[in-house]
Amino acid sequence: MSTWTPSELQRERIAYRRARARRSTLIAVVSSVVLIALVAVGIGSTPGWPRVRATFFDFHRGWEALPIVAQGLWLNIRVMLICAVLIVIFGMTLAIMRTLRGPIFFPLRVFAAAYTDVFRGLPLLLVIFLLGFGVPALQLRGLPNQAVIWGGAALVLTYSSYVAEVFRAGIESVHPSQRAAARSLGLTYRQTLRFVVLPQAVRRVLPPLLNDFVSLQKDSGLIAVLGVIDAIRAAQLETAEDFNFTPYVVAGLLFVALTIPLTRLTDYVARRQGWYGGGGGPV
Amino acid sequence: MSLLSLRGVRKVYGENVVLDGFDLDVDAGECVVLIGASGSGKSTLLRCVNLLETVDDGVVELAGVDITDPRVDADKVRSGIGIVFQSYNLFPHLSVLDNITLAPIRVHGVRRDVARGRALEMLERVGLADKATAKPDELSGGQQQRAAIARAMVNSPQLMLLDEVTSALDPELVGEVLDLLRELKSEGMTMLLCTHEMAFARDVADRVCFLHQGRPLEVGPPAQVLDAPHEPRTQEFLRRIRT
Ligand SMILES: Nc1ncnc2c1ncn2[C@@H]1O[C@H](COP(=O)(O)OP(=O)(O)OP(=O)(O)O)[C@@H](O)[C@H]1O
Ligand SMILES: [Mg+2]
């Protein structure tokens, strides 16, 4: 152990910084309280507020609907998890396809490029409708006809195109000298991709990737349009009983609660990698 | 017979003719040092020998085999040549040890524990035994350089290519790397390297080769090329570098 004790000057600095920090906290608290009070008073004094409160923020109604909506949310979670795995696999495949060189791979490159162009442009809701209502209508034998599967497939198809682009950006951000170094050691093209390029690429794009999964979590609610009983659809059914919209609010809150951990994780990873502000952290 | 032989090697980037009919022979166990102005093509030449660039004409022969023939297995040729890059190019996501064992394990099929043992020995030699688990960005420039040398050497290549291995080092570390290269040479390693430091060239070179306009303008023992150059261009280059 060293025998260092802070000098008079350093102690004075620390005390000063602490005082500043306390003051900042105080200002933040006061300004937040004032703002919230103003908003509350503002909304509360509108003529329609009592009606809105009764329709959207009925505590008892919300409490009643909670178990059913939460049960629906469990479906969203399962859909989300399974889709996320498939999306990573399919997105990575597309990204690798696009970076392949050589004439043999020309068709694969074109396919991957066309695919990402089309599915990045198509509104997700449209893909869900097309797959969810279109494919079962074909009455092809051997194909599953549960709505949830086709809704999930639509999520996978669409999100894979986003994720493929994220991966591709990561692959291309790895400096060519890294490939050169790997090849110089005798690694083949595939080995270079697998052991040198992809690990660096994935690490680098982790924050945008997690971001895409945050939106996947909430977009998994869109499969409700196919009649799948997920959180949104459950809320809708509840609402239909008495035209009280509180179950929707409950579903919304649950979705937010679901995404917050992932958002925080994204922030954490991004900060650790130095994505935010000055200071390039380790990559 | 020479281990490495370049005949009429040409390399062009767009309009820029970097190598223009380059001839050079390097004997087994010999150390040839390339010197020349910045941009004269020293790094390009090394990359052509290592097949990281395809030559636009001419032949590179390694141990009598034409390695510029498109039918040769370039990966196999590369795995027999060690190259240390000007910018180290260590893999930032791998520890120093994993940087060194990657090729032995994946390319040469060496067992993991054997590869680790050999890598640790190599690290000991370059004075980095305590840095085996460190990531490259936790090392100083000179330490990264030595790790890169260890990575290139661990495959026991028959030829080493070294690009400005001392340019980022302080004088004391230059001495260390120099010792390492001298040791390699005494073990019979064939080396082709380039540098801007004439003292370094004088120290390790059997022959010095001055590159000018894509050709080896003057080749000979260091005492001749560095101290009594015939060519006015060489004289001018050396004068400029000294001042
Ligand atoms: N990948 C590339 N694409 C286009 N031009 C290149 C490429 N690599 C090198 N060059 C050009 O080739 C010439 C020789 O470059 P090279 O790196 O071989 O020089 P050098 O002698 O190693 O210089 P230095 O001493 O500064 O390292 C330069 O004019 C450079 O601009
Ligand atoms: Mg160079």
Coordinates of C-alpha atoms and ligand atoms in Angstrom, one line a residue:
Chain A
M1 CA 0.0 0.0 0.0
S2 CA 1.2 3.5 -0.8
T3 CA 1.2 6.1 2.0
W4 CA -0.4 8.7 -0.2
T5 CA -2.9 11.0 1.5
P6 CA -4.7 13.7 -0.4
S7 CA -3.1 17.1 -0.1
E8 CA -4.9 20.0 1.4
L9 CA -5.5 21.3 -2.2
Q10 CA -7.0 18.0 -3.4
R11 CA -9.3 17.7 -0.3
E12 CA -10.5 21.2 -1.0
R13 CA -11.2 20.2 -4.7
I14 CA -13.1 17.1 -3.7
A15 CA -15.2 19.1 -1.2
Y16 CA -16.0 21.7 -3.8
R17 CA -17.0 19.0 -6.4
R18 CA -19.3 17.4 -3.8
A19 CA -21.0 20.7 -3.0
R20 CA -21.5 21.3 -6.7
A21 CA -23.0 17.8 -7.2
R22 CA -25.5 18.3 -4.3
R23 CA -26.5 21.6 -5.8
S24 CA -27.1 20.0 -9.2
T25 CA -29.3 17.3 -7.7
L26 CA -31.3 19.8 -5.8
I27 CA -31.9 21.9 -8.9
A28 CA -32.9 18.8 -10.9
V29 CA -35.4 17.7 -8.2
V30 CA -37.0 21.1 -7.9
S31 CA -37.3 21.7 -11.6
S32 CA -38.8 18.2 -12.2
V33 CA -41.4 18.7 -9.4
V34 CA -42.4 22.1 -10.8
L35 CA -42.7 20.7 -14.3
I36 CA -44.8 17.7 -13.3
A37 CA -47.1 19.9 -11.2
L38 CA -47.6 22.3 -14.1
V39 CA -48.4 19.5 -16.5
A40 CA -50.8 17.8 -14.0
V41 CA -52.6 21.1 -13.2
G42 CA -52.7 21.8 -17.0
I43 CA -54.2 18.5 -18.0
G44 CA -56.4 18.2 -14.8
S45 CA -58.1 21.5 -15.5
T46 CA -59.1 20.6 -19.1
P47 CA -62.9 20.1 -19.4
G48 CA -62.6 16.6 -20.8
W49 CA -60.2 15.3 -18.1
P50 CA -62.7 13.5 -15.9
R51 CA -64.0 11.6 -18.9
V52 CA -60.5 10.7 -20.1
R53 CA -59.4 9.6 -16.7
A54 CA -62.4 7.3 -16.3
T55 CA -61.8 5.8 -19.8
F56 CA -58.1 5.5 -19.9
F57 CA -56.9 5.5 -16.3
D58 CA -59.4 3.5 -14.3
F59 CA -57.3 1.8 -11.7
H60 CA -59.8 -1.0 -10.9
R61 CA -60.4 -1.8 -14.5
G62 CA -56.7 -1.9 -15.1
W63 CA -56.1 -4.2 -12.1
E64 CA -58.8 -6.5 -13.4
A65 CA -57.3 -6.7 -16.9
L66 CA -53.7 -7.1 -15.7
P67 CA -53.6 -10.9 -15.5
I68 CA -55.1 -11.4 -18.9
V69 CA -53.0 -8.8 -20.6
A70 CA -49.9 -10.2 -18.8
Q71 CA -50.8 -13.6 -20.1
G72 CA -50.9 -12.2 -23.6
L73 CA -47.5 -10.5 -23.0
W74 CA -46.0 -13.9 -22.3
L75 CA -46.8 -14.9 -25.9
N76 CA -45.1 -11.7 -27.1
I77 CA -42.0 -12.6 -25.1
R78 CA -41.9 -16.1 -26.5
V79 CA -42.4 -14.8 -30.1
M80 CA -39.8 -12.2 -29.5
L81 CA -37.2 -14.6 -28.2
I82 CA -37.6 -17.2 -30.9
C83 CA -37.7 -14.5 -33.6
A84 CA -34.6 -12.8 -32.2
V85 CA -32.6 -16.1 -32.6
L86 CA -33.8 -16.6 -36.2
I87 CA -33.2 -13.0 -37.1
V88 CA -29.6 -13.1 -35.9
I89 CA -29.0 -16.3 -37.9
F90 CA -30.8 -15.1 -41.1
G91 CA -29.4 -11.5 -40.8
M92 CA -25.9 -12.8 -40.4
T93 CA -26.3 -15.1 -43.4
L94 CA -27.5 -12.3 -45.6
A95 CA -24.7 -10.0 -44.5
I96 CA -22.1 -12.6 -45.2
M97 CA -23.7 -13.3 -48.6
R98 CA -23.3 -9.7 -49.5
T99 CA -19.7 -9.5 -48.7
L100 CA -18.7 -12.7 -50.6
R101 CA -16.4 -12.1 -53.5
G102 CA -16.0 -14.1 -56.7
P103 CA -18.2 -14.8 -59.7
I104 CA -19.8 -18.0 -58.3
F105 CA -21.4 -15.9 -55.6
F106 CA -22.9 -13.3 -57.9
P107 CA -26.5 -14.7 -57.6
L108 CA -26.2 -14.8 -53.8
R109 CA -24.9 -11.3 -53.7
V110 CA -27.8 -10.1 -55.9
F111 CA -30.3 -12.0 -53.9
A112 CA -29.1 -10.6 -50.6
A113 CA -29.0 -7.0 -51.9
A114 CA -32.5 -7.3 -53.4
Y115 CA -33.9 -8.9 -50.3
T116 CA -32.6 -6.2 -48.0
D117 CA -33.8 -3.5 -50.3
V118 CA -37.3 -4.9 -50.5
F119 CA -37.8 -5.8 -46.9
R120 CA -36.3 -2.6 -45.5
G121 CA -38.8 -0.7 -47.6
L122 CA -42.0 -2.8 -47.0
P123 CA -44.0 -1.6 -44.0
L124 CA -44.0 -4.4 -41.4
L125 CA -47.8 -4.3 -41.0
L126 CA -48.1 -5.0 -44.7
V127 CA -45.8 -8.0 -44.5
I128 CA -47.8 -9.3 -41.5
F129 CA -51.0 -9.0 -43.5
L130 CA -49.6 -10.6 -46.6
L131 CA -48.2 -13.6 -44.7
G132 CA -50.8 -13.9 -42.1
F133 CA -53.8 -13.8 -44.4
G134 CA -52.3 -14.5 -47.8
V135 CA -50.3 -17.7 -47.2
P136 CA -53.1 -19.6 -45.3
A137 CA -55.5 -18.6 -48.0
L138 CA -53.4 -20.5 -50.5
Q139 CA -54.5 -23.7 -48.6
L140 CA -51.2 -25.4 -49.3
R141 CA -50.9 -28.6 -47.6
G142 CA -48.1 -29.2 -45.1
L143 CA -47.8 -25.5 -44.3
P144 CA -48.8 -24.5 -40.8
N145 CA -51.8 -22.2 -40.6
Q146 CA -51.5 -20.8 -37.2
A147 CA -51.5 -17.0 -37.3
V148 CA -48.8 -16.7 -34.7
I149 CA -46.3 -18.6 -36.9
W150 CA -47.0 -16.4 -39.9
G151 CA -46.9 -13.3 -37.8
G152 CA -43.5 -14.4 -36.4
A153 CA -42.3 -15.2 -39.9
A154 CA -43.2 -11.7 -41.0
L155 CA -41.2 -10.3 -38.1
V156 CA -38.2 -12.5 -39.0
L157 CA -38.3 -11.5 -42.7
T158 CA -38.5 -7.8 -42.0
Y159 CA -36.1 -7.6 -39.1
S160 CA -33.5 -9.8 -40.8
S161 CA -33.1 -7.1 -43.4
Y162 CA -32.3 -4.4 -40.8
V163 CA -30.0 -6.7 -38.9
A164 CA -28.2 -7.8 -42.1
E165 CA -27.4 -4.2 -42.8
V166 CA -26.2 -3.6 -39.3
F167 CA -23.9 -6.7 -39.5
R168 CA -22.7 -5.7 -43.0
A169 CA -21.7 -2.2 -41.7
G170 CA -19.8 -4.0 -38.9
I171 CA -18.0 -6.3 -41.3
E172 CA -17.0 -3.4 -43.5
S173 CA -15.8 -1.4 -40.6
V174 CA -13.1 -3.9 -39.8
H175 CA -9.9 -2.4 -41.3
P176 CA -8.5 -4.3 -44.4
S177 CA -5.2 -4.5 -42.6
Q178 CA -6.8 -7.0 -40.2
R179 CA -7.7 -9.2 -43.1
A180 CA -4.3 -8.8 -44.5
A181 CA -2.7 -9.8 -41.2
A182 CA -5.0 -12.9 -41.0
R183 CA -4.3 -14.0 -44.5
S184 CA -0.6 -13.4 -44.1
L185 CA -0.7 -16.0 -41.3
G186 CA -2.1 -18.5 -43.8
L187 CA -5.7 -18.3 -42.6
T188 CA -8.2 -19.0 -45.4
Y189 CA -10.9 -16.5 -46.4
R190 CA -13.4 -18.4 -44.3
Q191 CA -11.1 -18.7 -41.3
T192 CA -10.3 -15.0 -41.6
L193 CA -14.0 -14.2 -41.6
R194 CA -14.8 -16.4 -38.7
F195 CA -11.9 -15.8 -36.3
V196 CA -10.9 -12.2 -37.1
V197 CA -13.5 -10.2 -39.0
L198 CA -16.8 -11.4 -37.5
P199 CA -15.8 -11.2 -33.8
Q200 CA -14.7 -7.6 -34.2
A201 CA -17.7 -6.7 -36.4
V202 CA -20.2 -8.1 -34.0
R203 CA -18.6 -6.4 -31.0
R204 CA -18.7 -3.1 -32.8
V205 CA -22.3 -3.3 -33.8
L206 CA -23.7 -4.6 -30.6
P207 CA -25.4 -1.4 -29.6
P208 CA -27.3 -0.8 -32.8
L209 CA -28.2 -4.5 -32.8
L210 CA -29.7 -4.3 -29.3
N211 CA -31.5 -1.3 -30.4
D212 CA -33.2 -3.3 -33.2
F213 CA -34.2 -5.9 -30.6
V214 CA -35.8 -3.2 -28.5
S215 CA -38.0 -2.3 -31.4
L216 CA -38.6 -5.9 -32.2
Q217 CA -40.0 -6.3 -28.7
K218 CA -42.7 -3.7 -29.2
D219 CA -43.3 -4.6 -32.9
S220 CA -44.1 -8.1 -31.7
G221 CA -47.4 -6.5 -30.6
L222 CA -48.3 -6.0 -34.3
I223 CA -49.1 -9.6 -34.8
A224 CA -52.3 -8.9 -32.8
V225 CA -53.9 -7.8 -36.1
L226 CA -53.9 -11.5 -37.1
G227 CA -56.1 -12.3 -34.1
V228 CA -53.3 -13.9 -32.1
I229 CA -54.1 -13.4 -28.4
D230 CA -51.0 -11.4 -27.4
A231 CA -51.0 -8.5 -25.0
I232 CA -52.5 -6.0 -27.4
R233 CA -55.2 -8.3 -28.6
A234 CA -56.0 -9.3 -25.0
A235 CA -56.3 -5.7 -24.1
Q236 CA -58.6 -5.1 -27.1
L237 CA -60.9 -8.0 -26.1
E238 CA -61.0 -6.6 -22.6
T239 CA -61.8 -3.1 -24.0
A240 CA -64.6 -4.4 -26.1
E241 CA -66.6 -5.4 -23.0
D242 CA -67.2 -1.9 -21.7
F243 CA -65.4 0.6 -24.0
N244 CA -63.0 1.3 -21.2
F245 CA -59.5 1.7 -22.7
T246 CA -57.5 1.2 -19.5
P247 CA -56.4 -2.3 -20.6
Y248 CA -54.6 -0.7 -23.6
V249 CA -52.7 1.5 -21.1
V250 CA -51.9 -1.5 -19.1
A251 CA -50.5 -3.3 -22.1
G252 CA -48.5 -0.2 -23.0
L253 CA -47.0 0.0 -19.5
L254 CA -46.1 -3.7 -19.7
F255 CA -44.4 -3.2 -23.0
V256 CA -42.4 -0.3 -21.7
A257 CA -41.4 -2.3 -18.6
L258 CA -40.3 -5.1 -20.9
T259 CA -38.1 -2.9 -23.1
I260 CA -36.5 -0.9 -20.3
P261 CA -34.0 -3.6 -19.2
L262 CA -32.9 -4.1 -22.8
T263 CA -32.6 -0.4 -23.4
R264 CA -30.4 0.0 -20.3
L265 CA -28.3 -2.9 -21.4
T266 CA -27.9 -1.2 -24.8
D267 CA -26.8 2.0 -23.1
Y268 CA -24.4 0.2 -20.9
V269 CA -22.7 -1.7 -23.8
A270 CA -22.6 1.4 -25.9
R271 CA -21.0 3.5 -23.1
R272 CA -18.5 0.8 -22.5
Q273 CA -17.5 0.8 -26.1
G274 CA -17.2 4.5 -26.2
W275 CA -20.1 5.1 -28.6
Y276 CA -21.2 8.2 -26.7
G277 CA -19.2 11.4 -26.6
G278 CA -15.5 11.9 -26.3
G279 CA -13.0 9.3 -25.5
G280 CA -12.7 6.3 -27.8
G281 CA -12.9 3.4 -25.3
P282 CA -11.6 0.0 -26.1
V283 CA -13.3 -1.4 -29.2
Chain B
M1 CA 20.4 -21.2 -55.1
S2 CA 18.6 -18.2 -53.7
L3 CA 15.6 -18.8 -51.5
L4 CA 13.7 -15.8 -52.8
S5 CA 14.0 -14.5 -56.3
L6 CA 12.1 -11.7 -57.9
R7 CA 12.2 -11.3 -61.7
G8 CA 10.8 -8.3 -63.4
V9 CA 8.1 -7.8 -60.8
R10 CA 5.6 -5.0 -61.7
K11 CA 3.0 -3.5 -59.5
V12 CA 0.7 -0.8 -60.6
Y13 CA -2.0 1.1 -58.7
G14 CA -4.1 2.9 -61.3
E15 CA -1.7 5.3 -63.0
N16 CA 0.9 4.9 -60.3
V17 CA 3.7 2.4 -61.3
V18 CA 5.1 1.4 -57.9
L19 CA 7.3 -1.5 -59.0
D20 CA 8.6 -1.5 -62.5
G21 CA 10.5 -4.6 -63.4
F22 CA 12.0 -5.3 -60.1
D23 CA 14.8 -7.9 -59.8
L24 CA 16.2 -9.1 -56.5
D25 CA 17.7 -12.3 -55.1
V26 CA 17.8 -13.2 -51.4
D27 CA 19.9 -16.2 -50.4
A28 CA 19.0 -18.5 -47.6
G29 CA 20.1 -17.2 -44.3
E30 CA 20.7 -13.7 -45.8
C31 CA 19.3 -10.4 -44.5
V32 CA 18.5 -7.9 -47.2
V33 CA 17.4 -4.4 -46.2
L34 CA 15.3 -2.3 -48.5
I35 CA 15.7 1.5 -48.2
G36 CA 14.2 4.3 -50.2
A37 CA 12.0 7.4 -50.0
S38 CA 8.6 7.2 -48.4
G39 CA 6.2 5.9 -51.1
S40 CA 9.0 4.2 -53.1
G41 CA 7.3 0.9 -52.8
K42 CA 9.1 -0.9 -50.0
S43 CA 5.9 -2.1 -48.3
T44 CA 4.3 -2.9 -51.6
L45 CA 7.2 -5.2 -52.5
L46 CA 6.9 -7.1 -49.2
R47 CA 3.2 -7.5 -49.7
C48 CA 3.8 -8.8 -53.2
V49 CA 6.2 -11.4 -51.9
N50 CA 3.6 -12.5 -49.3
L51 CA 0.9 -12.6 -52.0
L52 CA -1.2 -10.0 -50.3
E53 CA -1.0 -8.2 -53.6
T54 CA -1.1 -9.9 -57.0
V55 CA 1.8 -8.7 -59.2
D56 CA 0.9 -7.2 -62.5
D57 CA 3.9 -8.9 -64.2
G58 CA 7.0 -10.8 -63.4
V59 CA 7.7 -13.7 -61.2
V60 CA 8.3 -14.3 -57.5
E61 CA 10.1 -17.6 -56.7
L62 CA 10.3 -19.0 -53.3
A63 CA 12.6 -22.0 -52.9
G64 CA 12.4 -22.5 -56.7
V65 CA 8.6 -22.5 -56.9
D66 CA 6.9 -19.7 -58.8
I67 CA 4.4 -18.5 -56.2
T68 CA 2.9 -15.9 -58.5
D69 CA 1.4 -18.7 -60.5
P70 CA -2.3 -18.4 -59.9
R71 CA -2.6 -22.1 -59.5
V72 CA -0.5 -22.2 -56.3
D73 CA -2.3 -22.4 -53.0
A74 CA -1.7 -18.9 -51.8
D75 CA -2.8 -19.7 -48.2
K76 CA -0.2 -22.4 -48.0
V77 CA 2.5 -20.1 -49.3
R78 CA 1.6 -17.4 -46.9
S79 CA 1.7 -19.7 -43.9
G80 CA 5.3 -20.4 -44.7
I81 CA 6.3 -16.7 -44.7
G82 CA 6.2 -14.5 -41.6
I83 CA 5.4 -10.9 -42.1
V84 CA 5.4 -8.1 -39.5
F85 CA 3.5 -5.1 -40.6
Q86 CA 4.4 -1.4 -40.3
S87 CA 1.2 -1.0 -38.2
Y88 CA 1.6 -4.3 -36.3
N89 CA -2.0 -5.4 -37.2
L90 CA -2.5 -7.4 -34.0
F91 CA -6.1 -8.7 -33.6
P92 CA -7.6 -6.3 -31.0
H93 CA -10.3 -8.8 -29.8
L94 CA -7.8 -11.5 -28.9
S95 CA -5.2 -11.7 -26.1
V96 CA -1.6 -11.6 -27.0
L97 CA -1.4 -15.3 -26.5
D98 CA -4.4 -16.0 -28.7
N99 CA -3.0 -13.7 -31.4
I100 CA 0.1 -15.9 -31.5
T101 CA -1.7 -19.3 -31.3
L102 CA -4.4 -18.6 -33.8
A103 CA -2.5 -19.7 -36.9
P104 CA -0.7 -22.7 -35.3
I105 CA -4.0 -24.0 -34.1
R106 CA -6.2 -23.2 -37.1
V107 CA -3.8 -23.4 -40.0
H108 CA -1.1 -25.8 -38.9
G109 CA -3.3 -28.1 -36.8
V110 CA -1.1 -27.9 -33.8
R111 CA -2.7 -29.1 -30.6
R112 CA -3.9 -26.3 -28.3
D113 CA -1.7 -27.0 -25.4
V114 CA 1.4 -27.5 -27.6
A115 CA 0.6 -24.2 -29.4
R116 CA 0.3 -22.4 -26.1
G117 CA 3.5 -23.8 -24.8
R118 CA 5.3 -22.7 -28.0
A119 CA 3.7 -19.3 -27.9
L120 CA 4.8 -18.7 -24.3
E121 CA 8.3 -19.7 -25.2
M122 CA 8.2 -17.2 -28.0
L123 CA 6.8 -14.5 -25.7
E124 CA 9.6 -15.2 -23.2
R125 CA 12.1 -14.6 -26.0
V126 CA 10.7 -11.2 -27.0
G127 CA 10.4 -10.2 -23.3
L128 CA 6.6 -10.3 -23.1
A129 CA 6.0 -13.4 -20.9
D130 CA 4.0 -11.3 -18.4
K131 CA 1.7 -9.9 -21.1
A132 CA 0.3 -13.2 -22.4
T133 CA -3.2 -12.4 -21.3
A134 CA -3.2 -8.7 -22.1
K135 CA -5.2 -7.3 -25.0
P136 CA -3.1 -5.5 -27.7
D137 CA -4.5 -2.1 -26.8
E138 CA -3.1 -2.5 -23.3
L139 CA 0.4 -2.7 -24.7
S140 CA 2.9 0.0 -25.6
G141 CA 3.9 0.4 -29.2
G142 CA 7.1 -1.4 -28.7
Q143 CA 5.4 -4.2 -26.9
Q144 CA 2.9 -4.6 -29.7
Q145 CA 5.7 -4.6 -32.2
R146 CA 7.4 -7.5 -30.3
A147 CA 4.1 -9.4 -30.0
A148 CA 3.7 -9.0 -33.8
I149 CA 7.2 -10.4 -34.3
A150 CA 6.4 -13.3 -32.0
R151 CA 3.2 -14.0 -33.9
A152 CA 5.1 -14.1 -37.2
M153 CA 7.8 -16.3 -35.9
V154 CA 5.8 -18.9 -34.1
N155 CA 5.1 -20.7 -37.4
S156 CA 8.8 -21.2 -38.0
P157 CA 8.6 -19.6 -41.4
Q158 CA 11.3 -20.0 -43.9
L159 CA 11.3 -16.3 -44.7
M160 CA 10.6 -13.3 -42.6
L161 CA 9.4 -10.0 -44.0
L162 CA 9.6 -7.0 -41.7
D163 CA 8.2 -3.7 -42.5
E164 CA 9.7 -0.8 -40.5
V165 CA 9.8 -2.8 -37.3
T166 CA 11.6 -0.2 -35.4
S167 CA 10.0 3.0 -36.5
A168 CA 7.7 3.3 -33.5
L169 CA 10.3 2.4 -30.9
D170 CA 12.5 4.4 -28.6
P171 CA 16.2 3.8 -29.0
E172 CA 16.4 1.4 -26.1
L173 CA 13.7 -0.8 -27.6
V174 CA 15.2 -0.5 -31.0
G175 CA 18.2 -2.2 -29.4
E176 CA 16.0 -5.0 -28.1
V177 CA 14.4 -5.6 -31.4
L178 CA 17.7 -5.5 -33.1
D179 CA 19.1 -8.1 -30.8
L180 CA 16.1 -10.3 -31.5
L181 CA 16.7 -10.0 -35.3
R182 CA 20.4 -10.7 -34.9
E183 CA 19.6 -13.7 -33.0
L184 CA 17.1 -14.9 -35.6
K185 CA 19.8 -14.3 -38.2
S186 CA 22.3 -16.4 -36.4
E187 CA 19.8 -19.2 -36.4
G188 CA 19.8 -19.0 -40.1
M189 CA 16.5 -17.1 -40.7
T190 CA 16.2 -15.5 -44.1
M191 CA 15.0 -11.9 -43.8
L192 CA 13.8 -9.2 -46.1
L193 CA 13.1 -6.0 -44.3
C194 CA 12.7 -2.3 -44.9
T195 CA 13.6 0.6 -42.7
H196 CA 14.3 4.4 -42.6
E197 CA 17.0 4.0 -40.0
M198 CA 20.4 3.6 -41.6
A199 CA 22.1 2.7 -38.4
F200 CA 19.7 -0.3 -38.1
A201 CA 20.3 -1.2 -41.8
R202 CA 24.0 -1.1 -41.3
D203 CA 23.8 -3.3 -38.3
V204 CA 21.7 -6.2 -39.6
A205 CA 22.1 -6.1 -43.3
D206 CA 24.2 -8.4 -45.4
R207 CA 23.1 -6.4 -48.4
V208 CA 21.2 -3.1 -48.7
C209 CA 19.0 -2.4 -51.7
F210 CA 18.0 1.2 -52.6
L211 CA 14.6 1.5 -54.3
H212 CA 14.1 4.2 -56.8
Q213 CA 11.3 4.6 -59.3
G214 CA 10.2 1.1 -59.0
R215 CA 13.6 -0.5 -59.4
P216 CA 16.5 -1.6 -57.2
L217 CA 18.9 1.2 -58.2
E218 CA 21.8 0.1 -56.0
V219 CA 22.4 -3.2 -54.3
G220 CA 25.4 -4.2 -52.2
P221 CA 26.9 -4.6 -48.8
P222 CA 26.0 -1.8 -46.4
A223 CA 29.5 -0.5 -46.4
Q224 CA 29.3 0.2 -50.1
V225 CA 25.7 1.3 -50.5
L226 CA 25.4 3.4 -47.3
D227 CA 29.0 4.7 -47.1
A228 CA 30.2 4.9 -50.6
P229 CA 27.2 4.9 -53.0
H230 CA 27.9 5.0 -56.7
E231 CA 24.6 6.4 -57.8
P232 CA 23.9 10.1 -57.5
R233 CA 20.3 9.3 -56.5
T234 CA 21.5 7.1 -53.6
Q235 CA 23.9 9.8 -52.5
E236 CA 21.1 12.4 -52.6
F237 CA 18.7 10.2 -50.6
L238 CA 21.3 9.4 -47.9
R239 CA 22.2 13.1 -47.6
R240 CA 18.6 14.1 -47.2
I241 CA 18.0 11.4 -44.6
R242 CA 21.0 12.5 -42.5
T243 CA 20.1 16.1 -42.3
Ligands
LIG1 N1 -3.7 -0.3 -51.7 C1 -3.2 0.7 -52.5 N2 -3.9 1.4 -53.4 C2 -3.4 2.4 -54.1 N3 -2.2 2.9 -54.0 C3 -1.4 2.3 -53.1 C4 -1.8 1.2 -52.3 N4 -0.8 0.8 -51.5 C5 0.2 1.6 -51.8 N5 -0.1 2.5 -52.7 C6 0.8 3.5 -53.3 O1 2.0 2.8 -53.7 C7 3.1 3.6 -53.4 C8 4.1 2.8 -52.6 O2 3.6 2.6 -51.3 P1 4.4 1.8 -50.2 O3 3.5 1.7 -49.0 O4 4.9 0.6 -50.8 O5 5.6 2.8 -49.9 P2 6.7 2.6 -48.8 O6 8.0 2.6 -49.6 O7 6.5 1.5 -47.9 O8 6.6 4.0 -48.0 P3 6.8 4.3 -46.5 O9 8.3 4.3 -46.3 O10 6.2 5.6 -46.2 O11 6.2 3.2 -45.7 C9 2.6 4.9 -52.8 O12 2.6 5.9 -53.8 C10 1.2 4.5 -52.3 O13 0.4 5.6 -52.4
MG2 MG 5.9 1.2 -45.9

